[in-house]
mmCIF file of C-alpha atoms in Angstrom:
data_model
loop_
_atom_site.group_PDB
_atom_site.id
_atom_site.type_symbol
_atom_site.label_atom_id
_atom_site.label_comp_id
_atom_site.label_asym_id
_atom_site.label_seq_id
_atom_site.Cartn_x
_atom_site.Cartn_y
_atom_site.Cartn_z
ATOM 1 C CA MET A 1 -29.086 -5.895 -28.659
ATOM 2 C CA SER A 2 -26.186 -3.759 -29.908
ATOM 3 C CA SER A 3 -23.359 -5.230 -31.968
ATOM 4 C CA ALA A 4 -21.019 -4.556 -29.032
ATOM 5 C CA ASP A 5 -23.068 -7.052 -26.964
ATOM 6 C CA ILE A 6 -23.032 -9.816 -29.585
ATOM 7 C CA GLN A 7 -20.341 -12.412 -28.972
ATOM 8 C CA ASN A 8 -20.373 -14.106 -32.363
ATOM 9 C CA LEU A 9 -20.664 -11.220 -34.838
ATOM 10 C CA ASN A 10 -20.220 -13.334 -37.961
ATOM 11 C CA PRO A 11 -21.643 -16.827 -37.419
ATOM 12 C CA THR A 12 -21.424 -19.544 -40.034
ATOM 13 C CA VAL A 13 -24.797 -20.017 -41.720
ATOM 14 C CA PHE A 14 -25.764 -23.518 -42.837
ATOM 15 C CA SER A 15 -28.401 -24.522 -45.363
ATOM 16 C CA LYS A 16 -31.786 -25.689 -44.158
ATOM 17 C CA THR A 17 -32.944 -29.248 -44.626
ATOM 18 C CA SER A 18 -35.894 -29.823 -46.893
ATOM 19 C CA THR A 19 -39.364 -29.610 -45.445
ATOM 20 C CA ARG A 20 -41.177 -32.829 -44.731
ATOM 21 C CA ASP A 21 -44.233 -33.718 -46.782
ATOM 22 C CA VAL A 22 -47.241 -34.173 -44.533
ATOM 23 C CA THR A 23 -49.371 -37.139 -45.544
ATOM 24 C CA ASN A 24 -53.154 -37.345 -45.451
ATOM 25 C CA ASP A 25 -52.878 -39.987 -42.718
ATOM 26 C CA GLU A 26 -50.957 -37.513 -40.556
ATOM 27 C CA LEU A 27 -53.700 -34.943 -41.007
ATOM 28 C CA ASP A 28 -56.432 -37.437 -40.113
ATOM 29 C CA ASP A 29 -57.244 -37.117 -36.401
ATOM 30 C CA ASP A 30 -58.874 -40.556 -36.425
ATOM 31 C CA ILE A 31 -55.556 -42.284 -37.200
ATOM 32 C CA ALA A 32 -53.027 -42.590 -34.381
ATOM 33 C CA ASP A 33 -49.501 -41.804 -35.477
ATOM 34 C CA GLU A 34 -46.372 -41.876 -33.369
ATOM 35 C CA ILE A 35 -44.311 -38.763 -32.798
ATOM 36 C CA ASP A 36 -40.909 -39.279 -34.391
ATOM 37 C CA GLU A 37 -37.556 -37.486 -34.376
ATOM 38 C CA ARG A 38 -38.332 -35.599 -37.575
ATOM 39 C CA GLU A 39 -41.560 -34.216 -36.097
ATOM 40 C CA ILE A 40 -39.652 -33.015 -33.023
ATOM 41 C CA PHE A 41 -37.004 -31.443 -35.264
ATOM 42 C CA ASP A 42 -39.734 -29.732 -37.308
ATOM 43 C CA HIS A 43 -41.016 -28.105 -34.106
ATOM 44 C CA LEU A 44 -37.526 -26.833 -33.264
ATOM 45 C CA ARG A 45 -36.053 -25.847 -36.607
ATOM 46 C CA SER A 46 -37.715 -22.412 -36.737
ATOM 47 C CA ILE A 47 -36.650 -21.243 -33.256
ATOM 48 C CA LYS A 48 -34.709 -18.010 -33.675
ATOM 49 C CA ASP A 49 -31.328 -17.373 -32.145
ATOM 50 C CA PRO A 50 -31.521 -14.659 -29.435
ATOM 51 C CA GLU A 51 -28.595 -12.708 -30.973
ATOM 52 C CA HIS A 52 -29.112 -13.133 -34.713
ATOM 53 C CA PRO A 53 -32.038 -13.018 -37.154
ATOM 54 C CA LEU A 54 -31.319 -16.665 -37.979
ATOM 55 C CA THR A 55 -32.868 -19.935 -36.883
ATOM 56 C CA LEU A 56 -31.172 -22.559 -34.739
ATOM 57 C CA GLU A 57 -31.216 -24.823 -37.795
ATOM 58 C CA GLU A 58 -29.415 -22.226 -39.940
ATOM 59 C CA LEU A 59 -26.744 -21.862 -37.250
ATOM 60 C CA ASN A 60 -26.452 -25.662 -36.907
ATOM 61 C CA VAL A 61 -27.289 -25.368 -33.199
ATOM 62 C CA ILE A 62 -29.852 -28.135 -33.641
ATOM 63 C CA ASP A 63 -29.896 -31.050 -36.031
ATOM 64 C CA GLN A 64 -32.326 -33.917 -36.492
ATOM 65 C CA SER A 65 -29.567 -36.421 -35.691
ATOM 66 C CA HIS A 66 -29.400 -35.002 -32.150
ATOM 67 C CA VAL A 67 -33.059 -35.697 -31.367
ATOM 68 C CA ARG A 68 -33.957 -39.008 -29.727
ATOM 69 C CA ILE A 69 -37.256 -40.402 -28.510
ATOM 70 C CA ASP A 70 -37.277 -43.222 -25.965
ATOM 71 C CA ASP A 71 -40.860 -44.174 -25.103
ATOM 72 C CA ASN A 72 -42.282 -40.921 -23.672
ATOM 73 C CA ARG A 73 -38.927 -39.220 -23.206
ATOM 74 C CA VAL A 74 -37.699 -36.680 -25.777
ATOM 75 C CA ASN A 75 -33.975 -35.916 -25.646
ATOM 76 C CA VAL A 76 -32.564 -32.963 -27.564
ATOM 77 C CA GLU A 77 -28.874 -32.168 -27.697
ATOM 78 C CA PHE A 78 -27.820 -28.758 -29.015
ATOM 79 C CA THR A 79 -24.482 -27.209 -29.941
ATOM 80 C CA PRO A 80 -23.834 -23.517 -29.219
ATOM 81 C CA THR A 81 -22.084 -21.630 -32.030
ATOM 82 C CA ILE A 82 -19.127 -20.770 -29.785
ATOM 83 C CA PRO A 83 -17.763 -22.483 -26.627
ATOM 84 C CA HIS A 84 -18.400 -19.441 -24.398
ATOM 85 C CA CYS A 85 -21.857 -18.516 -25.741
ATOM 86 C CA SER A 86 -23.681 -16.488 -23.081
ATOM 87 C CA MET A 87 -27.013 -17.315 -24.734
ATOM 88 C CA ALA A 88 -26.725 -21.108 -24.330
ATOM 89 C CA THR A 89 -29.075 -21.277 -21.341
ATOM 90 C CA LEU A 90 -31.642 -19.105 -23.129
ATOM 91 C CA ILE A 91 -31.392 -21.274 -26.264
ATOM 92 C CA GLY A 92 -31.886 -24.433 -24.202
ATOM 93 C CA LEU A 93 -34.813 -22.847 -22.381
ATOM 94 C CA SER A 94 -36.407 -21.874 -25.708
ATOM 95 C CA ILE A 95 -36.059 -25.448 -27.002
ATOM 96 C CA ARG A 96 -37.559 -26.853 -23.821
ATOM 97 C CA VAL A 97 -40.479 -24.395 -23.792
ATOM 98 C CA LYS A 98 -41.257 -25.024 -27.473
ATOM 99 C CA LEU A 99 -41.500 -28.774 -26.869
ATOM 100 C CA ILE A 100 -43.473 -28.454 -23.637
ATOM 101 C CA ARG A 101 -46.013 -26.310 -25.495
ATOM 102 C CA ALA A 102 -46.131 -28.559 -28.585
ATOM 103 C CA LEU A 103 -46.146 -32.073 -27.129
ATOM 104 C CA PRO A 104 -48.783 -33.922 -25.123
ATOM 105 C CA PRO A 105 -48.090 -33.773 -21.367
ATOM 106 C CA ARG A 106 -47.143 -37.470 -21.214
ATOM 107 C CA TYR A 107 -43.760 -36.608 -22.773
ATOM 108 C CA LYS A 108 -40.788 -35.758 -20.595
ATOM 109 C CA VAL A 109 -38.518 -33.244 -22.317
ATOM 110 C CA CYS A 110 -34.754 -33.322 -21.699
ATOM 111 C CA VAL A 111 -32.562 -30.660 -23.296
ATOM 112 C CA HIS A 112 -28.799 -30.534 -22.924
ATOM 113 C CA ILE A 113 -25.651 -29.161 -24.520
ATOM 114 C CA ALA A 114 -23.585 -31.559 -26.630
ATOM 115 C CA PRO A 115 -20.576 -32.787 -24.636
ATOM 116 C CA GLY A 116 -17.443 -30.700 -25.097
ATOM 117 C CA THR A 117 -19.125 -27.811 -26.926
ATOM 118 C CA HIS A 118 -19.421 -25.233 -24.128
ATOM 119 C CA VAL A 119 -17.126 -24.159 -21.299
ATOM 120 C CA SER A 120 -20.019 -24.214 -18.781
ATOM 121 C CA GLU A 121 -21.938 -27.194 -20.128
ATOM 122 C CA ASP A 122 -22.313 -28.947 -16.757
ATOM 123 C CA ALA A 123 -23.790 -25.876 -15.046
ATOM 124 C CA ILE A 124 -26.106 -25.101 -17.965
ATOM 125 C CA ASN A 125 -27.257 -28.714 -18.277
ATOM 126 C CA LYS A 126 -28.009 -28.720 -14.551
ATOM 127 C CA GLN A 127 -30.128 -25.559 -14.934
ATOM 128 C CA LEU A 128 -32.019 -26.940 -17.931
ATOM 129 C CA ALA A 129 -32.747 -30.225 -16.135
ATOM 130 C CA ASP A 130 -34.047 -28.538 -12.988
ATOM 131 C CA LYS A 131 -37.824 -28.237 -13.347
ATOM 132 C CA GLU A 132 -38.084 -25.678 -10.526
ATOM 133 C CA ARG A 133 -35.414 -23.437 -12.090
ATOM 134 C CA VAL A 134 -37.130 -23.602 -15.465
ATOM 135 C CA THR A 135 -40.478 -22.722 -13.865
ATOM 136 C CA ALA A 136 -38.897 -19.811 -11.976
ATOM 137 C CA ALA A 137 -37.215 -18.563 -15.159
ATOM 138 C CA LEU A 138 -40.536 -18.588 -16.983
ATOM 139 C CA GLU A 139 -42.129 -16.534 -14.195
ATOM 140 C CA ASN A 140 -39.698 -13.734 -15.076
ATOM 141 C CA ASN A 141 -41.687 -11.604 -17.531
ATOM 142 C CA HIS A 142 -38.618 -10.179 -19.265
ATOM 143 C CA LEU A 143 -37.099 -13.615 -19.807
ATOM 144 C CA LEU A 144 -40.430 -15.044 -20.962
ATOM 145 C CA GLU A 145 -40.757 -12.208 -23.490
ATOM 146 C CA ILE A 146 -37.313 -13.055 -24.934
ATOM 147 C CA VAL A 147 -38.192 -16.759 -25.142
ATOM 148 C CA ASN A 148 -41.487 -15.935 -26.857
ATOM 149 C CA GLN A 149 -39.625 -13.758 -29.389
ATOM 150 C CA CYS A 150 -37.355 -16.714 -30.176
ATOM 151 C CA LEU A 151 -40.389 -18.936 -30.680
ATOM 152 C CA LEU A 152 -42.335 -16.601 -32.982
ATOM 153 C CA GLU A 153 -43.002 -18.290 -36.319
ATOM 154 C CA GLU A 154 -42.361 -16.334 -39.511
ATOM 155 C CA GLU A 155 -45.423 -15.809 -41.653
#
């Protein structure tokens, strides 16, 4: 992507939160442990922004305080860096795909833009909530390649 195509050329970069210590009980497959908000956030924090070589955590697009778990429903609210971000749908799709791949199938994943943070939030939230649209988007090889690039973990 050329710099002429990037909408937010100089985004504010935030510091990362500390990593969570994993306990021996969490590593033991014989002990059942509940999935919590921090675990969900840990799955999401390394997702890369489609326009910048930064993570969604570094851009403050996602934050642990905007992750909620209600029974088997995971709700994630994200904040685009600018109100007219053209990548908001792609960011939401990347978040949704990451969680669908990481969580057991009993969890329902809901991803939406924080209220008042995007000029097209209603339309984007509708797209992200529509299972058929998400499935169709992921059948597009070019789009799937971009999502997979966002989800690549650094070594």
